[in-house]
Amino acid sequence: MPGGASILDLGSGCVTHPLVALSHRVVAVDDSPEMLAHVRGAETVCARIGDLRLGRRFGGVLLVEWHPPGWFDRVVSGSGGRRPGGAARDGDLLSAAVRGSVGDEAW
């Protein structure tokens, strides 16, 4: 992506801050005000993705992380495929450490 690209982050989370740190203009969308409260340096929009109407376009690269229905129900502690450290389950709460990199940049 060219420097200063305008990026739409749907289901804001682990990539918002690294993109802001790379000087991109990020619009972080989530239907959870609690998740959006953690976002710094990006425009935030509290909305369901299916209902989102921003009235502007974003072009370029599409990055999608998707899990099939039921995936979250089957994950047990220590699993998680290629995710470093795997996943941890505490009742209904599922957490995982995620690392990403682009070129020499890592987060």
Coordinates of C-alpha atoms in Angstrom, one line a residue:
M1 CA 0.0 0.0 0.0
P2 CA 1.3 3.5 -0.7
G3 CA 2.1 5.6 2.3
G4 CA -0.8 7.5 3.7
A5 CA -3.4 5.1 2.1
S6 CA -7.0 5.3 3.2
I7 CA -7.9 2.0 4.9
L8 CA -11.2 0.6 6.1
D9 CA -10.7 -1.8 9.0
L10 CA -13.9 -3.9 9.5
G11 CA -14.2 -5.6 12.8
S12 CA -11.4 -3.4 14.2
G13 CA -8.7 -5.1 16.2
C14 CA -5.2 -6.3 15.8
V15 CA -4.2 -4.4 12.6
T16 CA -5.6 -0.9 13.3
H17 CA -2.7 0.4 15.4
P18 CA 0.1 -1.0 13.2
L19 CA -1.6 0.6 10.1
V20 CA -1.9 4.0 12.0
A21 CA 1.8 3.7 13.0
L22 CA 2.7 3.3 9.3
S23 CA 0.9 6.7 8.7
H24 CA -2.2 5.3 7.0
R25 CA -5.5 7.0 7.5
V26 CA -7.7 4.2 9.1
V27 CA -11.4 4.1 9.6
A28 CA -12.0 1.4 12.3
V29 CA -15.5 -0.1 12.2
D30 CA -16.9 -2.4 14.9
D31 CA -20.3 -2.9 16.5
S32 CA -18.8 -3.0 19.9
P33 CA -18.2 0.4 21.7
E34 CA -16.0 -1.4 24.1
M35 CA -13.7 -2.5 21.3
L36 CA -13.7 0.9 19.7
A37 CA -12.7 2.5 23.0
H38 CA -9.3 0.9 22.6
V39 CA -8.6 2.4 19.2
R40 CA -6.2 5.3 19.0
G41 CA -5.3 7.5 16.1
A42 CA -8.0 6.2 13.7
E43 CA -11.5 7.4 12.9
T44 CA -14.0 5.1 14.6
V45 CA -17.5 4.1 13.5
C46 CA -19.8 2.1 15.7
A47 CA -21.9 0.0 13.3
R48 CA -22.8 -3.5 12.2
I49 CA -20.8 -4.2 9.1
G50 CA -23.9 -5.3 7.2
D51 CA -25.6 -2.0 8.0
L52 CA -22.6 0.2 7.3
R53 CA -23.1 3.2 4.9
L54 CA -20.1 5.5 5.0
G55 CA -20.9 7.3 1.7
R56 CA -17.3 6.9 0.5
R57 CA -15.2 4.3 -1.3
F58 CA -12.0 2.5 -0.3
G59 CA -9.9 0.8 -3.0
G60 CA -6.9 -1.4 -3.3
V61 CA -6.0 -4.5 -1.2
L62 CA -8.5 -6.7 0.7
L63 CA -7.3 -8.7 3.7
V64 CA -9.8 -11.1 5.2
E65 CA -9.5 -13.3 8.2
W66 CA -12.5 -15.7 8.3
H67 CA -13.3 -18.8 10.3
P68 CA -16.0 -21.2 9.3
P69 CA -19.2 -21.4 11.5
G70 CA -18.6 -23.3 14.6
W71 CA -14.8 -22.8 14.6
F72 CA -14.8 -20.8 17.8
D73 CA -16.9 -23.5 19.5
R74 CA -14.3 -26.2 18.6
V75 CA -11.1 -24.4 19.6
V76 CA -9.5 -25.8 22.8
S77 CA -6.6 -24.3 24.8
G78 CA -3.3 -24.8 23.1
S79 CA -4.7 -25.2 19.6
G80 CA -5.0 -22.5 16.9
G81 CA -3.0 -23.7 14.0
R82 CA -0.2 -21.3 12.9
R83 CA -1.0 -18.8 15.7
P84 CA 2.1 -18.4 17.9
G85 CA 1.2 -19.6 21.4
G86 CA -2.1 -21.1 20.2
A87 CA -5.4 -20.2 21.7
A88 CA -6.6 -20.1 25.3
R89 CA -10.2 -20.8 26.3
D90 CA -11.8 -19.7 29.6
G91 CA -15.4 -20.8 29.4
D92 CA -17.0 -18.7 26.6
L93 CA -13.9 -16.4 26.3
L94 CA -11.4 -17.3 23.5
S95 CA -8.2 -15.4 23.2
A96 CA -5.1 -15.8 21.0
A97 CA -1.9 -13.9 20.5
V98 CA -1.5 -12.9 16.8
R99 CA 1.7 -11.7 15.1
G100 CA 1.9 -10.3 11.7
S101 CA 4.6 -8.9 9.4
V102 CA 5.0 -7.0 6.2
G103 CA 8.5 -6.7 4.9
D104 CA 10.6 -5.6 7.8
E105 CA 7.7 -4.3 9.8
A106 CA 6.2 -6.7 12.5
W107 CA 3.4 -6.4 15.0

